mmCIF file of C-alpha atoms and ligand atoms in Angstrom:
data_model
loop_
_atom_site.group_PDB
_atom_site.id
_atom_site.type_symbol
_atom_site.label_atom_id
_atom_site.label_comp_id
_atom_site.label_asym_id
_atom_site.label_seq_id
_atom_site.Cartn_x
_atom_site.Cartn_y
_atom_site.Cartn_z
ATOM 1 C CA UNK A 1 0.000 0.000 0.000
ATOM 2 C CA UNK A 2 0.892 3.215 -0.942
ATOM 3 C CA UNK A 3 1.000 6.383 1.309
ATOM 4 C CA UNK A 4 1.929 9.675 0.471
ATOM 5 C CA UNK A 5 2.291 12.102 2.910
ATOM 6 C CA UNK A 6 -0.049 15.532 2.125
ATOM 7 C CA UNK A 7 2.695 17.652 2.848
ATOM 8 C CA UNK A 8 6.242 16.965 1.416
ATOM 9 C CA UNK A 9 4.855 14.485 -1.083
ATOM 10 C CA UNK A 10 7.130 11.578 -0.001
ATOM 11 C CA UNK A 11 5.715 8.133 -0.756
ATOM 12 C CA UNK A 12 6.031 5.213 1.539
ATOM 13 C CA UNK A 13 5.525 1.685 0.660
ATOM 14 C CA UNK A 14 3.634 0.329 3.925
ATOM 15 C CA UNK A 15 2.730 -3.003 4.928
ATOM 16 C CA UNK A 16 -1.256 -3.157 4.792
ATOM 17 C CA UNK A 17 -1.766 -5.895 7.369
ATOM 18 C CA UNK A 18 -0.145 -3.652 10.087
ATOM 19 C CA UNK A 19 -3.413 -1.657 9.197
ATOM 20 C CA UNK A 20 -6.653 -2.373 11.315
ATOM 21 C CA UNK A 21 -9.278 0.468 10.323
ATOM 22 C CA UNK A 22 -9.763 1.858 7.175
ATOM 23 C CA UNK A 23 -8.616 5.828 8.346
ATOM 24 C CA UNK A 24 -5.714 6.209 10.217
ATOM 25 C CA UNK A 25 -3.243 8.357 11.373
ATOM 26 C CA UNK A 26 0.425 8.408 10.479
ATOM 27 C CA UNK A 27 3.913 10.447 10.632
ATOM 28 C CA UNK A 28 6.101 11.257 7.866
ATOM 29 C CA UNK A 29 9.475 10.129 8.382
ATOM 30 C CA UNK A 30 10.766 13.095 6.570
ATOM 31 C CA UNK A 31 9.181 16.117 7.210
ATOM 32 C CA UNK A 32 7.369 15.043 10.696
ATOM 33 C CA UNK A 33 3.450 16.205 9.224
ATOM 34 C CA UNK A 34 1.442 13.775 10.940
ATOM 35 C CA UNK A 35 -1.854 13.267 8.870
ATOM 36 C CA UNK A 36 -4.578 11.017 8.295
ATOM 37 C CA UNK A 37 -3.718 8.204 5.586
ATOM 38 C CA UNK A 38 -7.302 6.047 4.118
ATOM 39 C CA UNK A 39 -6.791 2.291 3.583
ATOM 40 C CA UNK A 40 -9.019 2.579 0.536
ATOM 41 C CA UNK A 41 -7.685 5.586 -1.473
ATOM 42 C CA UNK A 42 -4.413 4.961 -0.914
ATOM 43 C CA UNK A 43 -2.672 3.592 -4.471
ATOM 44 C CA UNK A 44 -5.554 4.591 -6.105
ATOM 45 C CA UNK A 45 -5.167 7.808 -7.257
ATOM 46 C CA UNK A 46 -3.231 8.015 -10.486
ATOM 47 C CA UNK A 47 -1.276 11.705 -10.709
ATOM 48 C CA UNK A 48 -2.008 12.520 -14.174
ATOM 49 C CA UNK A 49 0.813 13.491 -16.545
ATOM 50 C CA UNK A 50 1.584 17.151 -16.732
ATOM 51 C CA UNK A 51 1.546 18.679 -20.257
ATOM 52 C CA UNK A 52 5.108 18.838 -21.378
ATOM 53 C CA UNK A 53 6.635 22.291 -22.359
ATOM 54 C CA UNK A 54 4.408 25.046 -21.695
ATOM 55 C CA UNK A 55 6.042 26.724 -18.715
ATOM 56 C CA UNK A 56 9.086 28.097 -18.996
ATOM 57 C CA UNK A 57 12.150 26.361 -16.325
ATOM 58 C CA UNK A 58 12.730 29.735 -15.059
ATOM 59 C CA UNK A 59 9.285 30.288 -13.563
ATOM 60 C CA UNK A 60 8.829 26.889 -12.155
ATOM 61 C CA UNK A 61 11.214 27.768 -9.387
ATOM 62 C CA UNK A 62 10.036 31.643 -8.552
ATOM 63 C CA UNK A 63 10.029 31.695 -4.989
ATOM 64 C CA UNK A 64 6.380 32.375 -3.294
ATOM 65 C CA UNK A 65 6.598 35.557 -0.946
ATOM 66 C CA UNK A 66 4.729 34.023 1.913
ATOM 67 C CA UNK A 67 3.948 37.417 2.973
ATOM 68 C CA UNK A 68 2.581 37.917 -0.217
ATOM 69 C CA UNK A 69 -1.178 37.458 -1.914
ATOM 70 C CA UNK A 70 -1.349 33.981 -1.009
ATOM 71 C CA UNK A 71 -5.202 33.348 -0.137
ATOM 72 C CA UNK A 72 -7.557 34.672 -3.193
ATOM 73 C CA UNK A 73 -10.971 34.869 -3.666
ATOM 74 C CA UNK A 74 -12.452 34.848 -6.866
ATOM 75 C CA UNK A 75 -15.765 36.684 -6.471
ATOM 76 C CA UNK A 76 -18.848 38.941 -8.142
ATOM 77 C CA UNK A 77 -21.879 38.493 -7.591
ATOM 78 C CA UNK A 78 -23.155 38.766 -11.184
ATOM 79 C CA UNK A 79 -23.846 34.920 -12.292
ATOM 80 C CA UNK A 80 -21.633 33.488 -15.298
ATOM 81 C CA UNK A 81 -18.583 35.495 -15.191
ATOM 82 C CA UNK A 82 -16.470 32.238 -15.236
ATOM 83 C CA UNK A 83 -15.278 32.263 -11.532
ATOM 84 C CA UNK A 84 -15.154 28.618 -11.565
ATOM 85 C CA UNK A 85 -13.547 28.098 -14.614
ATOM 86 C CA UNK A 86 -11.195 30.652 -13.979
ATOM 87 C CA UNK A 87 -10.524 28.860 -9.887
ATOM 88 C CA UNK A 88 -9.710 25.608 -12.394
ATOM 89 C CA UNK A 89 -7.219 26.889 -14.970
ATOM 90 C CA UNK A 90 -5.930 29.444 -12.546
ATOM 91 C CA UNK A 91 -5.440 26.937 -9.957
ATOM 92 C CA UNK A 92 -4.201 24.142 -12.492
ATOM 93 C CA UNK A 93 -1.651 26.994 -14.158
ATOM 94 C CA UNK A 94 -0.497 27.830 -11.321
ATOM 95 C CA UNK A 95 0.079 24.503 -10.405
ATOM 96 C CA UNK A 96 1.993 23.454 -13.282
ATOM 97 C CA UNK A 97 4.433 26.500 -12.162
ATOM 98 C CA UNK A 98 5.662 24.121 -9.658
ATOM 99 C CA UNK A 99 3.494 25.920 -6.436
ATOM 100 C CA UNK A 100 1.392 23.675 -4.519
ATOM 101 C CA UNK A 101 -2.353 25.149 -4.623
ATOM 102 C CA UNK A 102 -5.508 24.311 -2.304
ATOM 103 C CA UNK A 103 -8.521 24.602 -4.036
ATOM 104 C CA UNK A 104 -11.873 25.857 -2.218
ATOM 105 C CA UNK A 105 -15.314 25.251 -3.623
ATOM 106 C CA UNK A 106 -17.260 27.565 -1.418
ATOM 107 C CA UNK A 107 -20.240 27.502 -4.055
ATOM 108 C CA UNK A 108 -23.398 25.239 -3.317
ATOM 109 C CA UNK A 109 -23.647 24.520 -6.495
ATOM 110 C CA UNK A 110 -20.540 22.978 -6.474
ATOM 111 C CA UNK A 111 -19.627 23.103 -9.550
ATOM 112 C CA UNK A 112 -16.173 23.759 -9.896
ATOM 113 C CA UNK A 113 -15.673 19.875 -7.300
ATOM 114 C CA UNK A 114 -18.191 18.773 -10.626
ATOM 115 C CA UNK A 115 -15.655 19.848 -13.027
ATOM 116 C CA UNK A 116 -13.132 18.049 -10.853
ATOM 117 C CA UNK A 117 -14.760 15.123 -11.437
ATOM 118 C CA UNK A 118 -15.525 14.699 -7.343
ATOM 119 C CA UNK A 119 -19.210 14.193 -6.300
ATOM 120 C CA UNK A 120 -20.924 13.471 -2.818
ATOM 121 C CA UNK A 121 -17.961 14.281 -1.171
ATOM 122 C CA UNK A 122 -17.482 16.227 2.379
ATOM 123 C CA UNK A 123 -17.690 19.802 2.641
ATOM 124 C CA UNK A 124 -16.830 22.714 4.119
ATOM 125 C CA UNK A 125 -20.243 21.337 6.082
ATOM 126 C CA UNK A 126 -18.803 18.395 7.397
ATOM 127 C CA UNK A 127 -15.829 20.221 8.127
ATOM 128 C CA UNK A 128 -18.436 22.347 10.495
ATOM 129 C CA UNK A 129 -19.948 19.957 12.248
ATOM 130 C CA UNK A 130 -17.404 16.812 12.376
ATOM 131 C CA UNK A 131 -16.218 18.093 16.166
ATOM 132 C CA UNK A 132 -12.456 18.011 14.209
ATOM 133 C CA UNK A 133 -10.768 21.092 14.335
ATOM 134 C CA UNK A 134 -8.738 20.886 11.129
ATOM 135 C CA UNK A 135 -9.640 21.134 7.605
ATOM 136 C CA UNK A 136 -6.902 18.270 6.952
ATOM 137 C CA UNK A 137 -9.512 15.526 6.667
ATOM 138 C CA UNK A 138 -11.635 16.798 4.223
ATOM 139 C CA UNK A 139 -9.356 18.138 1.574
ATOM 140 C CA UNK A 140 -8.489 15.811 -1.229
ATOM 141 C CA UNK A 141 -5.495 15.191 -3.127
ATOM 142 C CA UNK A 142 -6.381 15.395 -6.928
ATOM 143 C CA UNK A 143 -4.736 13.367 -9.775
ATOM 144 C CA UNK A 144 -3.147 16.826 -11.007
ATOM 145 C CA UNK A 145 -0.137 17.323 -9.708
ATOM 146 C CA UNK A 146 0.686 19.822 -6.728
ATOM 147 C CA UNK A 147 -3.290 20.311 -6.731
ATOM 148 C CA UNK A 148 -5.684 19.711 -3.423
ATOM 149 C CA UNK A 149 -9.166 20.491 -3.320
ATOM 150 C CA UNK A 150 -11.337 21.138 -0.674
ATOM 151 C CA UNK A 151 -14.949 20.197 -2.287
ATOM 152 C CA UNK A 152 -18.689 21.241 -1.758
ATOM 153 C CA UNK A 153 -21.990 19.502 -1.627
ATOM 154 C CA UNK A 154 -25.472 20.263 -1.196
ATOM 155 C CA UNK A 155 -25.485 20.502 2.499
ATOM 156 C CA UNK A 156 -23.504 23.748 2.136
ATOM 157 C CA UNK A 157 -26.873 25.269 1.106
ATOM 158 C CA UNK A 158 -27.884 24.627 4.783
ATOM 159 C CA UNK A 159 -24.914 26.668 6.159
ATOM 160 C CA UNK A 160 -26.219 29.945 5.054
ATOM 161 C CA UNK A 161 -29.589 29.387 6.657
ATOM 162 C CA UNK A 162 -27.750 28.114 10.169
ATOM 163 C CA UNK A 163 -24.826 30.546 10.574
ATOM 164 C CA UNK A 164 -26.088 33.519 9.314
ATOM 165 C CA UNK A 165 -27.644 34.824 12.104
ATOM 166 C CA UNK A 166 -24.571 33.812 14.337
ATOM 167 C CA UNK A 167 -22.128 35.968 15.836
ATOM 168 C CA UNK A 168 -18.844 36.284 13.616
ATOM 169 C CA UNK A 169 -20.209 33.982 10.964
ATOM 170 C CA UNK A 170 -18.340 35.597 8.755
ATOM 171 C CA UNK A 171 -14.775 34.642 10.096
ATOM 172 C CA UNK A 172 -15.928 30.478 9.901
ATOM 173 C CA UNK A 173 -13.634 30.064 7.175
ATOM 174 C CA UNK A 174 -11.109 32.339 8.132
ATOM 175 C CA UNK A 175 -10.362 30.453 10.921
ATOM 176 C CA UNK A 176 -11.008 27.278 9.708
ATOM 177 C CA UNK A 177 -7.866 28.059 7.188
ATOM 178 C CA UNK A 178 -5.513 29.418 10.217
ATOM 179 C CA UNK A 179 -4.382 25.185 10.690
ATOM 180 C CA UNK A 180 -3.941 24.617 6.597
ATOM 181 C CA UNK A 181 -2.945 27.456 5.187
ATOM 182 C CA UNK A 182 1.277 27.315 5.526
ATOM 183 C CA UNK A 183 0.946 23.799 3.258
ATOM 184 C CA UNK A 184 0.082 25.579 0.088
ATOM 185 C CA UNK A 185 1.465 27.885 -1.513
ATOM 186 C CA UNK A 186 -1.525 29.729 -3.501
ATOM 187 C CA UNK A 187 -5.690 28.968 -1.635
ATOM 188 C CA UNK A 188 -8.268 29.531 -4.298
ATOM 189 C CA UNK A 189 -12.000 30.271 -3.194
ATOM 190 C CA UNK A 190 -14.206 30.047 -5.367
ATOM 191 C CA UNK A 191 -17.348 31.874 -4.389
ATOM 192 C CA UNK A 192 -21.334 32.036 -5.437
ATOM 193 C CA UNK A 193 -23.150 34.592 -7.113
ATOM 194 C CA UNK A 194 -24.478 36.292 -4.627
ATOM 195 C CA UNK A 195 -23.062 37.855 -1.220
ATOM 196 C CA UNK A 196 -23.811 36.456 2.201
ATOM 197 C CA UNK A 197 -22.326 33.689 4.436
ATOM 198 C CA UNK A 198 -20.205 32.081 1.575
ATOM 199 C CA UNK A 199 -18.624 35.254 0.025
ATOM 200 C CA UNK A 200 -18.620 37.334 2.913
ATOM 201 C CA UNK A 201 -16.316 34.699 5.075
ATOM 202 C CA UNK A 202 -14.052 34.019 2.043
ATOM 203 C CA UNK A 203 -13.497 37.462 1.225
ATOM 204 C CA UNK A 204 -12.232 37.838 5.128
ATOM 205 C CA UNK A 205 -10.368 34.813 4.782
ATOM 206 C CA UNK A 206 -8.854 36.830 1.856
ATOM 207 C CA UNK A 207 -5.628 38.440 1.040
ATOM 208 C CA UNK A 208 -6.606 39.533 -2.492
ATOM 209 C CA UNK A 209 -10.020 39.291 -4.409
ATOM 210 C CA UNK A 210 -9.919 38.531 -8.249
ATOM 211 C CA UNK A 211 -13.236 40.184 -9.586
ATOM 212 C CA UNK A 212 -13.299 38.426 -13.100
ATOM 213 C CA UNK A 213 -16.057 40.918 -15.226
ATOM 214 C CA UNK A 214 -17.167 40.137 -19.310
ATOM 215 C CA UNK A 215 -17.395 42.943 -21.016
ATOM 216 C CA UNK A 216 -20.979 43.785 -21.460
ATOM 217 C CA UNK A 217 -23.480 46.732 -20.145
ATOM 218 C CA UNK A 218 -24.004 45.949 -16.928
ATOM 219 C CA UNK A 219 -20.208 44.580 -15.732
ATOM 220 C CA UNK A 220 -19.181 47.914 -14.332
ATOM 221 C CA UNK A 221 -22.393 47.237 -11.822
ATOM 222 C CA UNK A 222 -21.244 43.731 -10.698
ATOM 223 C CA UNK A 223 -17.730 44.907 -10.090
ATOM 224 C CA UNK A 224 -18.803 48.510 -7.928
ATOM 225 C CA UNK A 225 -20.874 46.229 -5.594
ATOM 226 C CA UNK A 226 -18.162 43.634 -4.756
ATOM 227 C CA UNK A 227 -15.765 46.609 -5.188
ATOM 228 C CA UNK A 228 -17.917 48.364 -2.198
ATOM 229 C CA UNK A 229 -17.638 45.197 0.338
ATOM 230 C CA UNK A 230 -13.913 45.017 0.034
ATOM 231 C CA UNK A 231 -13.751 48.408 0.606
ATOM 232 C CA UNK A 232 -15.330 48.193 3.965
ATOM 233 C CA UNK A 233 -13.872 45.214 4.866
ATOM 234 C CA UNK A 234 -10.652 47.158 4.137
ATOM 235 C CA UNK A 235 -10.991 49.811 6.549
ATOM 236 C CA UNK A 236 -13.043 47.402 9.239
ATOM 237 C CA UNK A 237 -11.015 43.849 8.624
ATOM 238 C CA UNK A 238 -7.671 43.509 6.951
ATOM 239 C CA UNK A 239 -5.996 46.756 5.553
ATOM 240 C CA UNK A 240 -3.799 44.631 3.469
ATOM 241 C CA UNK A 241 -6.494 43.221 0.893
ATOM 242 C CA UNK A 242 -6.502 44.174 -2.581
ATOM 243 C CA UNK A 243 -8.346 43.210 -5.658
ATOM 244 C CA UNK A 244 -8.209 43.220 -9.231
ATOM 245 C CA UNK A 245 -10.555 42.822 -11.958
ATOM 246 C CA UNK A 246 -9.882 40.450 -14.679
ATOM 247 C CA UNK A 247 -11.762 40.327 -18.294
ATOM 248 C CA UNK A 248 -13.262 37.113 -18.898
ATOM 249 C CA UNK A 249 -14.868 36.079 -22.320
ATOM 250 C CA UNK A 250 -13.012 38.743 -24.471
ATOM 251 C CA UNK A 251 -15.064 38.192 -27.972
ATOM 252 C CA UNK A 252 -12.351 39.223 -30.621
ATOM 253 C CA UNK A 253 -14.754 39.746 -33.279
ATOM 254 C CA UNK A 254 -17.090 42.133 -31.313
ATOM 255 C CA UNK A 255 -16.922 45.641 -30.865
ATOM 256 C CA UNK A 256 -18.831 46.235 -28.325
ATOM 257 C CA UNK A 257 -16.307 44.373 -25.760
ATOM 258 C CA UNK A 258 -13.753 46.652 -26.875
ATOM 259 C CA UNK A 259 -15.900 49.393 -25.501
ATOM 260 C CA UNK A 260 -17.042 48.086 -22.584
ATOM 261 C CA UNK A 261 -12.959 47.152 -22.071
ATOM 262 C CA UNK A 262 -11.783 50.661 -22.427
ATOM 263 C CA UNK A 263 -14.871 51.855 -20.237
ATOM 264 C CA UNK A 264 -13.277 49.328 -17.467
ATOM 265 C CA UNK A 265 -9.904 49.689 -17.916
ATOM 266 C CA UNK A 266 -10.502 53.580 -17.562
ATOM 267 C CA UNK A 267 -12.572 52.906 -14.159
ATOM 268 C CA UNK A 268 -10.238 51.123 -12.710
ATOM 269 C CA UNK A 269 -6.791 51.583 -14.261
ATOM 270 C CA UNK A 270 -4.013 49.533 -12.549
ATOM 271 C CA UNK A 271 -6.908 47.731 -10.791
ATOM 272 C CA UNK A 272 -7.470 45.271 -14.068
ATOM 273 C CA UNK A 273 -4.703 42.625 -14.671
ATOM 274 C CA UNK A 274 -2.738 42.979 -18.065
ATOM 275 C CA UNK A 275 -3.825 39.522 -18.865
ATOM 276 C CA UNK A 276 -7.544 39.063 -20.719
ATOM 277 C CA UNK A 277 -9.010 35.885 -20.966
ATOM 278 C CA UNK A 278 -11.009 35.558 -24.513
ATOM 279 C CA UNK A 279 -13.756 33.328 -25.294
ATOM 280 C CA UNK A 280 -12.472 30.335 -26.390
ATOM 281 C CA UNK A 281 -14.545 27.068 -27.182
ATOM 282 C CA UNK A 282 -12.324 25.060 -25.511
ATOM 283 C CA UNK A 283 -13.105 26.569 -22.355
ATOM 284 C CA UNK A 284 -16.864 24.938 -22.230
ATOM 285 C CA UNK A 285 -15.539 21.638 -24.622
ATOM 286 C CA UNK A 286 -12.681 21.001 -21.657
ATOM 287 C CA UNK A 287 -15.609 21.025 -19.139
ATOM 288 C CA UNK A 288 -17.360 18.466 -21.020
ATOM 289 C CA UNK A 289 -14.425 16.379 -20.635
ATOM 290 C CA UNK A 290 -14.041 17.098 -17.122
ATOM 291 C CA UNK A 291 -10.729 18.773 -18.040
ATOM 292 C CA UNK A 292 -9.001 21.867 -17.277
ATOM 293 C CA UNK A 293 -8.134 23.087 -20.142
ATOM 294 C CA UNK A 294 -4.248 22.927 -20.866
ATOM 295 C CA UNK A 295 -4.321 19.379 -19.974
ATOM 296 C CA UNK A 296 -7.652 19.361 -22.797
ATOM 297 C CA UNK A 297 -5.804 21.335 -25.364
ATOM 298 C CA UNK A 298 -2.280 23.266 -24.075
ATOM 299 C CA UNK A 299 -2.048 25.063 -27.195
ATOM 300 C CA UNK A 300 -5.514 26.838 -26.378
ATOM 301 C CA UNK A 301 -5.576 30.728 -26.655
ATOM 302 C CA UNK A 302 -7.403 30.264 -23.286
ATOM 303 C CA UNK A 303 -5.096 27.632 -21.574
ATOM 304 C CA UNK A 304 -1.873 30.219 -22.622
ATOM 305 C CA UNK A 305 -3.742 33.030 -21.399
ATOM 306 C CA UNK A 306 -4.521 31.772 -17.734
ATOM 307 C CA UNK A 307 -1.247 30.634 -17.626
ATOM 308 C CA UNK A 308 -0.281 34.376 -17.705
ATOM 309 C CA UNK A 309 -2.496 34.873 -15.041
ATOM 310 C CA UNK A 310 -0.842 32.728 -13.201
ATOM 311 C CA UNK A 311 2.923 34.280 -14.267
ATOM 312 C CA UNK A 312 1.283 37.849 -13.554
ATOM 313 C CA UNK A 313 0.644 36.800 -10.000
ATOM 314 C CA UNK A 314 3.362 34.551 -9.100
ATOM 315 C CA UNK A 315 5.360 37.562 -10.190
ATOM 316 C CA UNK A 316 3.646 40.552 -8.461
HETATM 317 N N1 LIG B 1 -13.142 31.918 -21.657
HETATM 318 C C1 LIG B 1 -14.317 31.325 -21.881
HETATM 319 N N2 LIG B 1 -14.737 31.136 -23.144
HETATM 320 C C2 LIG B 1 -15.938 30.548 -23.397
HETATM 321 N N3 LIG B 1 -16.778 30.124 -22.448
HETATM 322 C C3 LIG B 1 -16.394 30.298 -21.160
HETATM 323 C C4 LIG B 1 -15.162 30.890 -20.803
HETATM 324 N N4 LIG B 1 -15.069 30.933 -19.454
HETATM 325 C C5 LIG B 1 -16.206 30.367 -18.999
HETATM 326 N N5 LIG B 1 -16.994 29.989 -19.999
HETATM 327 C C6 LIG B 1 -18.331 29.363 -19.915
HETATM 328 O O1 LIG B 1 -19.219 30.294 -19.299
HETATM 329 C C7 LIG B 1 -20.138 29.627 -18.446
HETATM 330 C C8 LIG B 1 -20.046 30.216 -17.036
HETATM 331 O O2 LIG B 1 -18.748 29.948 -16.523
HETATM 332 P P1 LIG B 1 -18.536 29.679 -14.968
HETATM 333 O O3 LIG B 1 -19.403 28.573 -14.488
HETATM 334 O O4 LIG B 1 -17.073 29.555 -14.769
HETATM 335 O O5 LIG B 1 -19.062 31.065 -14.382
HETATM 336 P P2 LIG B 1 -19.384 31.425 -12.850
HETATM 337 O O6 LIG B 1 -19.145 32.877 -12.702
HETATM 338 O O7 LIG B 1 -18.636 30.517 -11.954
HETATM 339 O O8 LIG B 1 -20.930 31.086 -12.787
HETATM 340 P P3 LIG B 1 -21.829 31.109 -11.438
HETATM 341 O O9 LIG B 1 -22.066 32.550 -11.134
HETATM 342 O O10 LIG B 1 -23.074 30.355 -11.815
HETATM 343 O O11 LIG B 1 -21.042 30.412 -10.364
HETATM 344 C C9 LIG B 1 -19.768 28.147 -18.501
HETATM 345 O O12 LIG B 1 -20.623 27.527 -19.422
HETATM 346 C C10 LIG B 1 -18.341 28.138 -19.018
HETATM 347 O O13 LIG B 1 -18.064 26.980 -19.766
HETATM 348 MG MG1 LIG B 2 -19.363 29.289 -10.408
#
């Protein structure tokens, strides 16, 4: 049986009849991390391949700066602005840059664990009301490399309803992350389309807040009101949070996104990343195949642009 220890990586060949239970708890010889090791996943999961030559040596070994923008939400409340696809191929580029990245679906519609190819798994409600104090236990290692998850399920929707009302709701995740958060190198939220329990704790778990807008009519609207929450948790919470907005669904061909892009990029100047992401079919044919989309097609205009999402903020 194979065990790999969640931390350093290092896999151990142990003897499965020393084993009782299926979950149990073990210490890596290497780096110390004691964690919880499962009888039955262990040896299963098969680390997909990276894609060969698409990141540059160089960048693979950038240091992090762990004082730096390490916990990012990916928020607006508008509906369809590809937050989840951009939590995937953000996460996954990053990733492939050699930085180990945890993965939050904090979405009841949990799409972006669908895309992931995980289903009825624990959640962030589990993690709630297990009587555990870590987050450890419930966040899975994926088959992509350097690449954790932490998924959702439909019990999440029951969250808002219980917490809401409590005391410092809003910190639940914050908190939660205090235990985890030194193991990765780059957290992803990914949040709902809407503000309340979900967005409002992972904004405050936040460091930085990626708005990701299209370029139509009303985008300026969905990007003031998120724009307006960090604010005030800016002068109320954490000082140190920032945010940029990031065009999502660029249509080439159209004129009317090059409008709507200079009206944005005029409103909020060095507050929009230089990267764009256009629309690019690949984008929604890579989510059929349950595949993020430079391990579905690596020569994608969409696959090369979020990986210079990920080189813009490895490098800021
Ligand atoms: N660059 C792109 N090009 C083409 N289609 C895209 C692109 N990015 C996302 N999409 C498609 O747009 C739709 C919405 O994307 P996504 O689910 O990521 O948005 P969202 O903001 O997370 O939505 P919600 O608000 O419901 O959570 C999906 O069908 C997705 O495949
Ligand atoms: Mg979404």
């Amino acid at each position: 049986m194979i065990i790999t220890c969640e931390k350093c990586e290092t896999r151990f060949n142990m003897d499965e009849s020393n084993v009782g239970q299926d979950a149990f708890r073990v210490r890596c010889s290497r780096c110390s991390n004691v964690f919880t090791a499962h009888k039955s996943s262990q040896g299963e999961l098969q680390e997909i391949k990276k894609p060969e030559g698409i990141v540059e040596e160089e960048l693979k070994t950038a240091p992090v700066n762990l004082n730096g923008d390490r916990i990012i939400a990916i928020s607006n409340q508008k509906g369809g602005v590809a937050k989840t696809s951009t939590c995937l191929n953000l996460g996954i580029s990053l990733s492939l840059l050699e930085k180990r990245v945890l993965l939050i679906d904090f979405d009841a519609q949990s799409n972006l664990s669908i895309l992931m190819g995980y289903k009825n798994t624990k959640s962030f409600y589990e993690v709630l009301h297990s009587g555990q104090d870590g987050l450890t236990e419930f966040i899975e290692k994926t088959k992509y490399p350097n690449l954790w998850l932490l998924p959702s399920n439909r019990k999440m929707v029951l969250l808002a309803q219980k917490y809401l009302h409590e005391k410092n709701f809003e910190y639940l995740l914050r908190e939660k992350l205090n235990s985890v958060k030194d193991q990765y190198d780059y957290i992803l939220i990914d949040t709902p389309p809407s503000v309340e329990f979900f967005t409002l704790n992972a904004l405050i778990a936040s460091d930085f807040v990626i708005i990701p807008s299209q370029c139509e009519y009303l985008s300026t609207h969905g990007v003031n009101q998120i724009e307006k929450i960090i604010k005030t948790i800016k002068r109320n919470i954490n000082q140190d949070i920032e945010y940029k907005v990031l065009i999502t669904m660029y249509d080439t061909e159209n004129i009317h996104s090059e409008v709507i892009y200079t009206k944005l990029k005029s409103m909020y100047k060095e507050k929009t990343f230089a990267t764009i992401i256009d629309q690019d079919v690949k984008i929604k044919e890579s989510q059929i195949m349950n595949t993020p989309v430079m391990y579905y097609d690596k020569s994608s205009i969409s696959a090369q642009q979020y990986l210079d999402l990920a080189k813009e903020i490895v490098e800021k």
